[in-house]
Amino acid sequence: MDGRTMSPEELREEVEELRDERVVHIEELRAELGDTVEELASRFDVPARVQARKEEAVAAALQQVDELYRLATVKVAEVRRFVREKPGAAAGAAAALLLLIVLRRRRRKVRCASTWG
């Protein structure tokens, strides 16, 4: 429509629709710009980013410590039960472990002596 065949009322309505569309578009652009500015500001706020990363790392480490503590508690209970039920096998395993440690230390001692000698 070229405006000549429209009534003044129709023309006002069309102008109002266009104005509303542009206002909505401008509001959307403002919101996007605000988000962009916030993201850029957060990228330049290095101390806050470092603090956030530190807090995340501490939380992850604490979670791992809790999990390892729980696992160690369970394993200690299992070992205690095993030793009570089979003391001979437990003593044999302890002797084998002790022998393994002694042999490894001797090998390491010989290896170090040959390297420096």
Coordinates of N, CA and C in Angstrom, one line a residue:
M1 N 0.8 -1.2 0.0 CA 0.0 0.0 0.0 C 0.9 1.2 0.0
D2 N 0.5 2.2 -0.8 CA 1.4 3.3 -1.0 C 1.0 4.5 -0.1
G3 N 0.0 4.4 0.7 CA -0.4 5.5 1.5 C -1.5 6.4 0.9
R4 N -1.7 6.4 -0.3 CA -2.8 7.2 -1.0 C -4.1 6.4 -0.9
T5 N -4.1 5.1 -0.9 CA -5.3 4.4 -0.9 C -5.8 4.0 0.5
M6 N -5.0 4.4 1.5 CA -5.3 4.0 2.9 C -6.0 5.2 3.5
S7 N -6.9 4.9 4.4 CA -7.5 5.9 5.2 C -6.5 6.4 6.2
P8 N -6.8 7.6 6.8 CA -5.9 8.1 7.8 C -5.8 7.2 9.0
E9 N -6.9 6.5 9.4 CA -6.9 5.6 10.5 C -6.0 4.4 10.2
E10 N -6.1 3.8 9.0 CA -5.3 2.7 8.6 C -3.8 3.1 8.6
L11 N -3.5 4.3 8.1 CA -2.2 4.8 8.1 C -1.6 4.9 9.5
R12 N -2.4 5.4 10.4 CA -2.0 5.5 11.8 C -1.7 4.2 12.4
E13 N -2.5 3.2 12.1 CA -2.3 1.8 12.7 C -1.0 1.2 12.1
E14 N -0.8 1.4 10.8 CA 0.4 0.9 10.2 C 1.7 1.5 10.8
V15 N 1.6 2.8 11.0 CA 2.8 3.5 11.6 C 3.0 3.1 13.1
E16 N 1.9 2.8 13.8 CA 2.0 2.4 15.2 C 2.6 1.0 15.2
E17 N 2.2 0.1 14.3 CA 2.7 -1.3 14.2 C 4.2 -1.2 14.0
L18 N 4.6 -0.4 13.0 CA 6.0 -0.3 12.7 C 6.8 0.3 13.9
R19 N 6.2 1.2 14.6 CA 6.9 1.8 15.7 C 7.0 0.7 16.8
D20 N 6.0 -0.1 17.1 CA 6.0 -1.1 18.1 C 7.1 -2.2 17.7
E21 N 7.2 -2.5 16.4 CA 8.2 -3.5 16.0 C 9.6 -2.9 16.3
R22 N 9.8 -1.7 16.0 CA 11.1 -1.1 16.2 C 11.4 -1.0 17.7
V23 N 10.4 -0.7 18.5 CA 10.7 -0.6 19.9 C 11.1 -1.9 20.5
V24 N 10.4 -3.0 20.0 CA 10.7 -4.4 20.4 C 12.1 -4.7 20.0
H25 N 12.4 -4.4 18.8 CA 13.8 -4.7 18.2 C 14.8 -3.9 19.0
I26 N 14.6 -2.7 19.4 CA 15.5 -1.9 20.1 C 15.7 -2.5 21.5
E27 N 14.6 -2.9 22.2 CA 14.7 -3.5 23.5 C 15.5 -4.8 23.4
E28 N 15.3 -5.6 22.4 CA 16.1 -6.9 22.2 C 17.6 -6.5 22.1
L29 N 17.9 -5.5 21.3 CA 19.3 -5.1 21.1 C 19.9 -4.7 22.4
R30 N 19.1 -3.9 23.2 CA 19.6 -3.4 24.5 C 19.9 -4.6 25.4
A31 N 19.0 -5.6 25.4 CA 19.2 -6.8 26.3 C 20.5 -7.5 25.8
E32 N 20.7 -7.7 24.5 CA 21.8 -8.4 24.0 C 23.1 -7.6 24.4
L33 N 23.0 -6.3 24.2 CA 24.2 -5.5 24.5 C 24.5 -5.6 26.0
G34 N 23.5 -5.6 26.8 CA 23.7 -5.7 28.3 C 24.4 -7.0 28.6
D35 N 24.0 -8.1 28.0 CA 24.6 -9.4 28.2 C 26.1 -9.4 27.8
T36 N 26.3 -8.8 26.6 CA 27.7 -8.7 26.1 C 28.6 -7.9 27.0
V37 N 28.1 -6.8 27.5 CA 28.8 -5.9 28.4 C 29.1 -6.7 29.7
E38 N 28.1 -7.4 30.3 CA 28.4 -8.1 31.5 C 29.4 -9.2 31.3
E39 N 29.4 -9.9 30.2 CA 30.4 -11.0 29.9 C 31.7 -10.4 29.8
L40 N 31.9 -9.3 29.0 CA 33.2 -8.6 28.9 C 33.7 -8.1 30.2
A41 N 32.8 -7.6 31.0 CA 33.2 -7.1 32.4 C 33.7 -8.3 33.2
S42 N 33.0 -9.4 33.1 CA 33.4 -10.5 34.0 C 34.8 -11.1 33.5
R43 N 35.0 -11.0 32.2 CA 36.3 -11.5 31.6 C 37.5 -10.6 32.1
F44 N 37.2 -9.3 32.3 CA 38.3 -8.4 32.7 C 38.4 -8.4 34.2
D45 N 37.5 -9.0 35.0 CA 37.6 -9.0 36.4 C 38.4 -10.2 36.9
V46 N 39.7 -10.1 36.7 CA 40.6 -11.2 36.9 C 40.6 -11.7 38.4
P47 N 40.6 -10.8 39.4 CA 40.6 -11.3 40.7 C 39.3 -12.1 41.1
A48 N 38.2 -11.7 40.5 CA 37.0 -12.5 40.8 C 37.0 -13.8 40.1
R49 N 37.6 -13.9 38.9 CA 37.7 -15.1 38.2 C 38.7 -16.1 38.9
V50 N 39.8 -15.5 39.4 CA 40.7 -16.3 40.1 C 40.1 -16.9 41.4
Q51 N 39.3 -16.0 42.1 CA 38.7 -16.5 43.3 C 37.6 -17.5 43.0
A52 N 36.9 -17.4 41.9 CA 35.9 -18.4 41.6 C 36.6 -19.7 41.2
R53 N 37.6 -19.7 40.5 CA 38.4 -20.9 40.1 C 38.9 -21.6 41.4
K54 N 39.5 -20.7 42.3 CA 40.0 -21.3 43.6 C 38.9 -22.0 44.3
E55 N 37.8 -21.4 44.4 CA 36.6 -22.0 45.2 C 36.2 -23.3 44.5
E56 N 36.2 -23.3 43.2 CA 35.8 -24.6 42.5 C 36.9 -25.6 42.8
A57 N 38.2 -25.3 42.8 CA 39.2 -26.3 43.0 C 39.2 -26.8 44.4
V58 N 38.9 -25.9 45.4 CA 38.9 -26.3 46.8 C 37.7 -27.2 47.0
A59 N 36.5 -26.9 46.4 CA 35.3 -27.7 46.5 C 35.6 -29.1 45.9
A60 N 36.2 -29.1 44.8 CA 36.5 -30.4 44.1 C 37.5 -31.2 45.0
A61 N 38.5 -30.6 45.5 CA 39.5 -31.3 46.4 C 38.8 -31.8 47.6
L62 N 38.0 -31.0 48.3 CA 37.3 -31.5 49.5 C 36.4 -32.7 49.2
Q63 N 35.8 -32.6 48.0 CA 34.9 -33.7 47.6 C 35.7 -35.0 47.4
Q64 N 36.9 -34.9 46.8 CA 37.8 -36.0 46.6 C 38.3 -36.6 48.0
V65 N 38.6 -35.7 48.9 CA 39.1 -36.1 50.2 C 38.0 -36.8 50.9
D66 N 36.8 -36.3 50.8 CA 35.7 -37.0 51.5 C 35.5 -38.4 50.9
E67 N 35.6 -38.5 49.6 CA 35.4 -39.8 48.9 C 36.5 -40.8 49.3
L68 N 37.7 -40.3 49.3 CA 38.9 -41.1 49.7 C 38.8 -41.6 51.2
Y69 N 38.3 -40.7 52.0 CA 38.2 -41.0 53.4 C 37.1 -42.1 53.6
R70 N 36.0 -42.0 52.9 CA 35.0 -43.0 52.9 C 35.5 -44.3 52.4
L71 N 36.2 -44.3 51.3 CA 36.8 -45.5 50.7 C 37.8 -46.1 51.7
A72 N 38.6 -45.3 52.3 CA 39.6 -45.9 53.2 C 39.0 -46.5 54.4
T73 N 37.9 -45.9 54.9 CA 37.2 -46.4 56.1 C 36.6 -47.8 55.7
V74 N 36.0 -47.9 54.5 CA 35.4 -49.1 54.1 C 36.5 -50.2 54.0
K75 N 37.7 -49.8 53.4 CA 38.7 -50.8 53.2 C 39.4 -51.2 54.5
V76 N 39.5 -50.3 55.4 CA 40.0 -50.7 56.8 C 39.1 -51.7 57.4
A77 N 37.8 -51.5 57.3 CA 36.9 -52.4 57.9 C 37.0 -53.8 57.2
E78 N 37.2 -53.8 55.9 CA 37.3 -55.1 55.2 C 38.6 -55.8 55.6
V79 N 39.7 -55.1 55.8 CA 40.9 -55.7 56.2 C 40.8 -56.2 57.6
R80 N 40.2 -55.5 58.5 CA 40.0 -55.9 59.9 C 39.2 -57.2 59.9
R81 N 38.1 -57.3 59.1 CA 37.3 -58.5 59.1 C 38.1 -59.6 58.5
F82 N 38.9 -59.4 57.5 CA 39.7 -60.4 56.9 C 40.7 -61.0 57.9
V83 N 41.4 -60.1 58.6 CA 42.4 -60.5 59.6 C 41.7 -61.3 60.7
R84 N 40.5 -61.0 61.1 CA 39.8 -61.7 62.2 C 39.4 -63.1 61.6
E85 N 39.0 -63.2 60.4 CA 38.5 -64.4 59.8 C 39.6 -65.4 59.4
K86 N 40.7 -64.8 58.9 CA 41.8 -65.6 58.4 C 43.2 -65.0 58.8
P87 N 43.5 -65.2 60.1 CA 44.7 -64.6 60.6 C 46.0 -65.2 59.9
G88 N 46.0 -66.5 59.6 CA 47.1 -67.1 58.9 C 47.4 -66.5 57.5
A89 N 46.3 -66.3 56.8 CA 46.5 -65.7 55.4 C 46.9 -64.2 55.6
A90 N 46.5 -63.5 56.5 CA 46.9 -62.1 56.8 C 48.3 -62.1 57.1
A91 N 48.8 -63.0 58.0 CA 50.2 -63.0 58.4 C 51.1 -63.3 57.1
G92 N 50.6 -64.2 56.3 CA 51.4 -64.6 55.1 C 51.4 -63.4 54.1
A93 N 50.3 -62.7 54.0 CA 50.3 -61.5 53.1 C 51.3 -60.5 53.6
A94 N 51.3 -60.2 54.9 CA 52.1 -59.3 55.5 C 53.6 -59.6 55.4
A95 N 53.9 -60.9 55.5 CA 55.3 -61.4 55.3 C 55.7 -61.2 53.9
A96 N 54.8 -61.5 52.9 CA 55.2 -61.4 51.5 C 55.4 -59.9 51.2
L97 N 54.6 -59.0 51.7 CA 54.7 -57.6 51.5 C 56.1 -57.1 52.1
L98 N 56.4 -57.5 53.2 CA 57.7 -57.2 53.9 C 58.9 -57.7 53.0
L99 N 58.8 -58.9 52.5 CA 59.8 -59.4 51.7 C 60.0 -58.6 50.4
L100 N 58.9 -58.2 49.8 CA 58.9 -57.4 48.6 C 59.5 -56.1 48.8
I101 N 59.2 -55.5 50.0 CA 59.8 -54.2 50.3 C 61.3 -54.3 50.5
V102 N 61.8 -55.3 51.2 CA 63.2 -55.6 51.4 C 64.0 -55.8 50.1
L103 N 63.4 -56.6 49.2 CA 64.0 -56.9 48.0 C 64.1 -55.7 47.1
R104 N 63.1 -54.9 47.0 CA 63.1 -53.7 46.2 C 64.2 -52.7 46.7
R105 N 64.3 -52.6 48.0 CA 65.3 -51.6 48.6 C 66.7 -52.1 48.3
R106 N 66.9 -53.4 48.3 CA 68.2 -53.9 48.0 C 68.6 -53.7 46.6
R107 N 67.6 -53.9 45.7 CA 67.8 -53.6 44.2 C 68.1 -52.2 44.0
R108 N 67.4 -51.3 44.6 CA 67.6 -49.9 44.5 C 68.9 -49.5 45.0
K109 N 69.4 -50.1 46.1 CA 70.7 -49.8 46.7 C 71.8 -50.2 45.7
V110 N 71.6 -51.4 45.2 CA 72.6 -51.9 44.2 C 72.7 -51.1 43.0
R111 N 71.5 -50.7 42.5 CA 71.4 -49.8 41.3 C 72.0 -48.5 41.5
C112 N 71.8 -47.9 42.6 CA 72.4 -46.6 42.9 C 73.9 -46.7 43.1
A113 N 74.4 -47.8 43.7 CA 75.8 -48.0 43.9 C 76.5 -48.1 42.6
S114 N 75.9 -48.9 41.6 CA 76.5 -49.1 40.3 C 76.5 -47.8 39.5
T115 N 75.5 -46.9 39.7 CA 75.5 -45.7 39.0 C 76.6 -44.7 39.4
W116 N 76.8 -44.7 40.7 CA 77.8 -43.8 41.3 C 79.2 -44.4 41.3
G117 N 79.3 -45.7 41.1 CA 80.6 -46.3 41.3 C 81.4 -46.4 40.1

